[in-house]
mmCIF file with all atom_site columns, C-alpha atoms in Angstrom:
data_model
loop_
_atom_site.group_PDB
_atom_site.id
_atom_site.type_symbol
_atom_site.label_atom_id
_atom_site.label_alt_id
_atom_site.label_comp_id
_atom_site.label_asym_id
_atom_site.label_entity_id
_atom_site.label_seq_id
_atom_site.pdbx_PDB_ins_code
_atom_site.Cartn_x
_atom_site.Cartn_y
_atom_site.Cartn_z
_atom_site.occupancy
_atom_site.B_iso_or_equiv
_atom_site.pdbx_formal_charge
_atom_site.auth_seq_id
_atom_site.auth_comp_id
_atom_site.auth_asym_id
_atom_site.auth_atom_id
_atom_site.pdbx_PDB_model_num
ATOM 1   C CA . ASP A 1 1   ? 0.000   0.000  0.000   1.00 71.00 ? 25  ASP A CA 1
ATOM 2   C CA . THR A 1 2   ? 1.501   3.331  -1.058  1.00 80.00 ? 26  THR A CA 1
ATOM 3   C CA . GLN A 1 3   ? -1.002  5.449  0.837   1.00 91.00 ? 27  GLN A CA 1
ATOM 4   C CA . GLY A 1 4   ? -0.001  7.507  3.836   1.00 95.00 ? 28  GLY A CA 1
ATOM 5   C CA . LEU A 1 5   ? 2.467   10.150 4.919   1.00 96.00 ? 29  LEU A CA 1
ATOM 6   C CA . GLY A 1 6   ? 5.930   10.559 3.424   1.00 96.00 ? 30  GLY A CA 1
ATOM 7   C CA . MET A 1 7   ? 8.555   13.112 4.458   1.00 97.00 ? 31  MET A CA 1
ATOM 8   C CA . PHE A 1 8   ? 11.865  14.353 3.084   1.00 97.00 ? 32  PHE A CA 1
ATOM 9   C CA . PHE A 1 9   ? 14.816  16.527 4.065   1.00 98.00 ? 33  PHE A CA 1
ATOM 10  C CA . ARG A 1 10  ? 17.857  17.450 2.016   1.00 97.00 ? 34  ARG A CA 1
ATOM 11  C CA . TYR A 1 11  ? 20.870  19.665 2.408   1.00 98.00 ? 35  TYR A CA 1
ATOM 12  C CA . GLY A 1 12  ? 23.474  20.824 -0.049  1.00 96.00 ? 36  GLY A CA 1
ATOM 13  C CA . TYR A 1 13  ? 26.717  22.766 0.240   1.00 95.00 ? 37  TYR A CA 1
ATOM 14  C CA . ALA A 1 14  ? 28.946  24.338 -2.392  1.00 92.00 ? 38  ALA A CA 1
ATOM 15  C CA . HIS A 1 15  ? 32.057  26.384 -1.666  1.00 89.00 ? 39  HIS A CA 1
ATOM 16  C CA . LYS A 1 16  ? 31.340  30.101 -2.006  1.00 82.00 ? 40  LYS A CA 1
ATOM 17  C CA . ASP A 1 17  ? 34.146  30.506 -4.549  1.00 81.00 ? 41  ASP A CA 1
ATOM 18  C CA . VAL A 1 18  ? 32.416  28.004 -6.828  1.00 80.00 ? 42  VAL A CA 1
ATOM 19  C CA . ASN A 1 19  ? 28.705  28.679 -6.457  1.00 82.00 ? 43  ASN A CA 1
ATOM 20  C CA . SER A 1 20  ? 26.537  31.687 -5.648  1.00 82.00 ? 44  SER A CA 1
ATOM 21  C CA . ILE A 1 21  ? 24.367  29.543 -3.345  1.00 86.00 ? 45  ILE A CA 1
ATOM 22  C CA . GLU A 1 22  ? 26.603  28.316 -0.540  1.00 88.00 ? 46  GLU A CA 1
ATOM 23  C CA . HIS A 1 23  ? 23.997  26.354 1.471   1.00 93.00 ? 47  HIS A CA 1
ATOM 24  C CA . PHE A 1 24  ? 20.650  24.901 0.438   1.00 95.00 ? 48  PHE A CA 1
ATOM 25  C CA . TRP A 1 25  ? 18.107  22.938 2.448   1.00 97.00 ? 49  TRP A CA 1
ATOM 26  C CA . SER A 1 26  ? 14.547  21.781 1.965   1.00 98.00 ? 50  SER A CA 1
ATOM 27  C CA . ILE A 1 27  ? 12.024  19.894 4.044   1.00 98.00 ? 51  ILE A CA 1
ATOM 28  C CA . GLY A 1 28  ? 8.531   18.719 3.311   1.00 98.00 ? 52  GLY A CA 1
ATOM 29  C CA . ALA A 1 29  ? 5.829   16.124 3.485   1.00 98.00 ? 53  ALA A CA 1
ATOM 30  C CA . GLN A 1 30  ? 3.200   14.631 1.251   1.00 97.00 ? 54  GLN A CA 1
ATOM 31  C CA . TYR A 1 31  ? 0.179   12.494 1.941   1.00 97.00 ? 55  TYR A CA 1
ATOM 32  C CA . GLN A 1 32  ? -1.212  10.053 -0.603  1.00 96.00 ? 56  GLN A CA 1
ATOM 33  C CA . GLY A 1 33  ? -4.855  9.044  -0.355  1.00 95.00 ? 57  GLY A CA 1
ATOM 34  C CA . LEU A 1 34  ? -5.974  11.755 2.053   1.00 93.00 ? 58  LEU A CA 1
ATOM 35  C CA . VAL A 1 35  ? -9.336  12.239 0.335   1.00 92.00 ? 59  VAL A CA 1
ATOM 36  C CA . PRO A 1 36  ? -11.698 9.204  0.475   1.00 91.00 ? 60  PRO A CA 1
ATOM 37  C CA . THR A 1 37  ? -12.098 7.504  -2.939  1.00 92.00 ? 61  THR A CA 1
ATOM 38  C CA . ARG A 1 38  ? -9.036  9.419  -4.249  1.00 94.00 ? 62  ARG A CA 1
ATOM 39  C CA . ASP A 1 39  ? -6.402  6.811  -3.307  1.00 94.00 ? 63  ASP A CA 1
ATOM 40  C CA . ASN A 1 40  ? -3.766  7.990  -5.797  1.00 95.00 ? 64  ASN A CA 1
ATOM 41  C CA . ASP A 1 41  ? -4.051  11.756 -5.227  1.00 97.00 ? 65  ASP A CA 1
ATOM 42  C CA . VAL A 1 42  ? -1.234  13.428 -3.286  1.00 97.00 ? 66  VAL A CA 1
ATOM 43  C CA . LEU A 1 43  ? -1.275  16.581 -1.132  1.00 97.00 ? 67  LEU A CA 1
ATOM 44  C CA . GLY A 1 44  ? 2.160   18.055 -0.484  1.00 97.00 ? 68  GLY A CA 1
ATOM 45  C CA . PHE A 1 45  ? 3.836   20.963 1.295   1.00 98.00 ? 69  PHE A CA 1
ATOM 46  C CA . GLY A 1 46  ? 7.489   21.936 1.389   1.00 98.00 ? 70  GLY A CA 1
ATOM 47  C CA . VAL A 1 47  ? 9.859   24.697 2.431   1.00 98.00 ? 71  VAL A CA 1
ATOM 48  C CA . ALA A 1 48  ? 13.206  25.367 0.738   1.00 97.00 ? 72  ALA A CA 1
ATOM 49  C CA . GLN A 1 49  ? 15.886  27.931 1.418   1.00 96.00 ? 73  GLN A CA 1
ATOM 50  C CA . GLY A 1 50  ? 18.976  28.987 -0.478  1.00 92.00 ? 74  GLY A CA 1
ATOM 51  C CA . ILE A 1 51  ? 21.598  30.777 1.605   1.00 89.00 ? 75  ILE A CA 1
ATOM 52  C CA . LEU A 1 52  ? 23.631  32.941 -0.739  1.00 85.00 ? 76  LEU A CA 1
ATOM 53  C CA . SER A 1 53  ? 27.392  33.321 -0.625  1.00 81.00 ? 77  SER A CA 1
ATOM 54  C CA . GLU A 1 54  ? 29.277  36.580 -0.176  1.00 75.00 ? 78  GLU A CA 1
ATOM 55  C CA . LYS A 1 55  ? 30.048  36.308 -3.919  1.00 70.00 ? 79  LYS A CA 1
ATOM 56  C CA . MET A 1 56  ? 26.492  37.552 -4.547  1.00 64.00 ? 80  MET A CA 1
ATOM 57  C CA . ARG A 1 57  ? 27.076  41.214 -3.695  1.00 54.00 ? 81  ARG A CA 1
ATOM 58  C CA . TYR A 1 58  ? 25.125  43.458 -6.073  1.00 54.00 ? 82  TYR A CA 1
ATOM 59  C CA . THR A 1 59  ? 25.443  47.227 -6.108  1.00 44.00 ? 83  THR A CA 1
ATOM 60  C CA . GLY A 1 60  ? 26.134  47.548 -2.395  1.00 55.00 ? 84  GLY A CA 1
ATOM 61  C CA . VAL A 1 61  ? 23.273  45.271 -1.320  1.00 58.00 ? 85  VAL A CA 1
ATOM 62  C CA . THR A 1 62  ? 24.298  42.110 0.516   1.00 64.00 ? 86  THR A CA 1
ATOM 63  C CA . PRO A 1 63  ? 22.018  39.227 -0.436  1.00 66.00 ? 87  PRO A CA 1
ATOM 64  C CA . HIS A 1 64  ? 21.254  36.879 2.411   1.00 82.00 ? 88  HIS A CA 1
ATOM 65  C CA . ARG A 1 65  ? 18.739  34.085 1.731   1.00 87.00 ? 89  ARG A CA 1
ATOM 66  C CA . GLU A 1 66  ? 15.704  33.261 -0.365  1.00 90.00 ? 90  GLU A CA 1
ATOM 67  C CA . THR A 1 67  ? 12.926  31.087 1.072   1.00 93.00 ? 91  THR A CA 1
ATOM 68  C CA . VAL A 1 68  ? 10.175  29.308 -0.861  1.00 96.00 ? 92  VAL A CA 1
ATOM 69  C CA . MET A 1 69  ? 7.051   27.649 0.552   1.00 98.00 ? 93  MET A CA 1
ATOM 70  C CA . GLU A 1 70  ? 5.113   25.396 -1.809  1.00 98.00 ? 94  GLU A CA 1
ATOM 71  C CA . LEU A 1 71  ? 1.712   23.702 -1.612  1.00 98.00 ? 95  LEU A CA 1
ATOM 72  C CA . TYR A 1 72  ? 0.429   21.337 -4.301  1.00 97.00 ? 96  TYR A CA 1
ATOM 73  C CA . TYR A 1 73  ? -2.281  18.756 -4.916  1.00 97.00 ? 97  TYR A CA 1
ATOM 74  C CA . ASN A 1 74  ? -1.564  16.058 -7.496  1.00 97.00 ? 98  ASN A CA 1
ATOM 75  C CA . ILE A 1 75  ? -4.791  14.760 -9.044  1.00 97.00 ? 99  ILE A CA 1
ATOM 76  C CA . ALA A 1 76  ? -4.529  11.319 -10.648 1.00 96.00 ? 100 ALA A CA 1
ATOM 77  C CA . ILE A 1 77  ? -6.785  11.518 -13.708 1.00 97.00 ? 101 ILE A CA 1
ATOM 78  C CA . THR A 1 78  ? -5.779  8.102  -15.099 1.00 96.00 ? 102 THR A CA 1
ATOM 79  C CA . PRO A 1 79  ? -2.919  5.726  -14.207 1.00 93.00 ? 103 PRO A CA 1
ATOM 80  C CA . TRP A 1 80  ? -0.783  7.599  -16.762 1.00 96.00 ? 104 TRP A CA 1
ATOM 81  C CA . LEU A 1 81  ? -2.054  11.222 -16.511 1.00 97.00 ? 105 LEU A CA 1
ATOM 82  C CA . SER A 1 82  ? -2.070  13.648 -13.583 1.00 98.00 ? 106 SER A CA 1
ATOM 83  C CA . ILE A 1 83  ? -2.478  17.379 -13.043 1.00 98.00 ? 107 ILE A CA 1
ATOM 84  C CA . SER A 1 84  ? -1.203  19.395 -10.103 1.00 97.00 ? 108 SER A CA 1
ATOM 85  C CA . PRO A 1 85  ? -2.280  22.875 -9.072  1.00 98.00 ? 109 PRO A CA 1
ATOM 86  C CA . ASP A 1 86  ? 0.761   24.421 -7.402  1.00 97.00 ? 110 ASP A CA 1
ATOM 87  C CA . PHE A 1 87  ? 1.185   27.527 -5.236  1.00 98.00 ? 111 PHE A CA 1
ATOM 88  C CA . GLN A 1 88  ? 4.511   29.048 -4.178  1.00 97.00 ? 112 GLN A CA 1
ATOM 89  C CA . TRP A 1 89  ? 5.252   31.944 -1.852  1.00 97.00 ? 113 TRP A CA 1
ATOM 90  C CA . ILE A 1 90  ? 8.768   33.330 -2.290  1.00 94.00 ? 114 ILE A CA 1
ATOM 91  C CA . LEU A 1 91  ? 10.182  35.353 0.595   1.00 91.00 ? 115 LEU A CA 1
ATOM 92  C CA . ASP A 1 92  ? 13.010  37.815 -0.175  1.00 86.00 ? 116 ASP A CA 1
ATOM 93  C CA . PRO A 1 93  ? 13.355  36.934 -3.894  1.00 86.00 ? 117 PRO A CA 1
ATOM 94  C CA . GLY A 1 94  ? 16.993  37.013 -4.917  1.00 80.00 ? 118 GLY A CA 1
ATOM 95  C CA . GLY A 1 95  ? 17.929  37.034 -1.246  1.00 78.00 ? 119 GLY A CA 1
ATOM 96  C CA . VAL A 1 96  ? 17.464  40.782 -0.890  1.00 74.00 ? 120 VAL A CA 1
ATOM 97  C CA . PHE A 1 97  ? 15.420  41.899 2.139   1.00 70.00 ? 121 PHE A CA 1
ATOM 98  C CA . ALA A 1 98  ? 14.250  45.127 0.492   1.00 66.00 ? 122 ALA A CA 1
ATOM 99  C CA . THR A 1 99  ? 12.315  43.328 -2.245  1.00 72.00 ? 123 THR A CA 1
ATOM 100 C CA . THR A 1 100 ? 8.616   42.472 -2.232  1.00 86.00 ? 124 THR A CA 1
ATOM 101 C CA . ASP A 1 101 ? 7.688   38.847 -1.637  1.00 91.00 ? 125 ASP A CA 1
ATOM 102 C CA . SER A 1 102 ? 6.281   36.973 -4.638  1.00 93.00 ? 126 SER A CA 1
ATOM 103 C CA . PHE A 1 103 ? 3.369   34.603 -5.086  1.00 96.00 ? 127 PHE A CA 1
ATOM 104 C CA . VAL A 1 104 ? 3.318   32.152 -7.990  1.00 96.00 ? 128 VAL A CA 1
ATOM 105 C CA . ALA A 1 105 ? 0.455   29.896 -9.049  1.00 98.00 ? 129 ALA A CA 1
ATOM 106 C CA . GLY A 1 106 ? 0.928   27.178 -11.612 1.00 97.00 ? 130 GLY A CA 1
ATOM 107 C CA . LEU A 1 107 ? -0.485  24.021 -13.073 1.00 98.00 ? 131 LEU A CA 1
ATOM 108 C CA . ARG A 1 108 ? 1.620   20.959 -13.919 1.00 96.00 ? 132 ARG A CA 1
ATOM 109 C CA . VAL A 1 109 ? 0.511   18.245 -16.312 1.00 97.00 ? 133 VAL A CA 1
ATOM 110 C CA . GLN A 1 110 ? 2.354   14.918 -16.263 1.00 96.00 ? 134 GLN A CA 1
ATOM 111 C CA . ALA A 1 111 ? 1.906   12.088 -18.735 1.00 97.00 ? 135 ALA A CA 1
ATOM 112 C CA . SER A 1 112 ? 3.757   8.765  -18.413 1.00 94.00 ? 136 SER A CA 1
ATOM 113 C CA . PHE A 1 113 ? 4.174   6.701  -21.574 1.00 91.00 ? 137 PHE A CA 1
#
């Protein structure tokens, strides 16, 4: 049975002389079969954060970190086709505190052949 709660965590590091994102982490969870009679649908939520290196200095502004929160619901239409409404809230885009947060809504379509 594939239904139930699944969780993940990941962390990545790249030396600041090599990459503009020095640290990256994400954590999240998804639940398959939460809605009765919709055994293959998946509800998921995750948070990710990129911590920028000192290499990312732009015009006197020191970038710090960018955080993204994401919520999605994967709807299994057939065994080979699914659609997922997806919502993302981006805090401090580009890692600059003075910027306005962003909200992104999307729709994914996945077909497996």
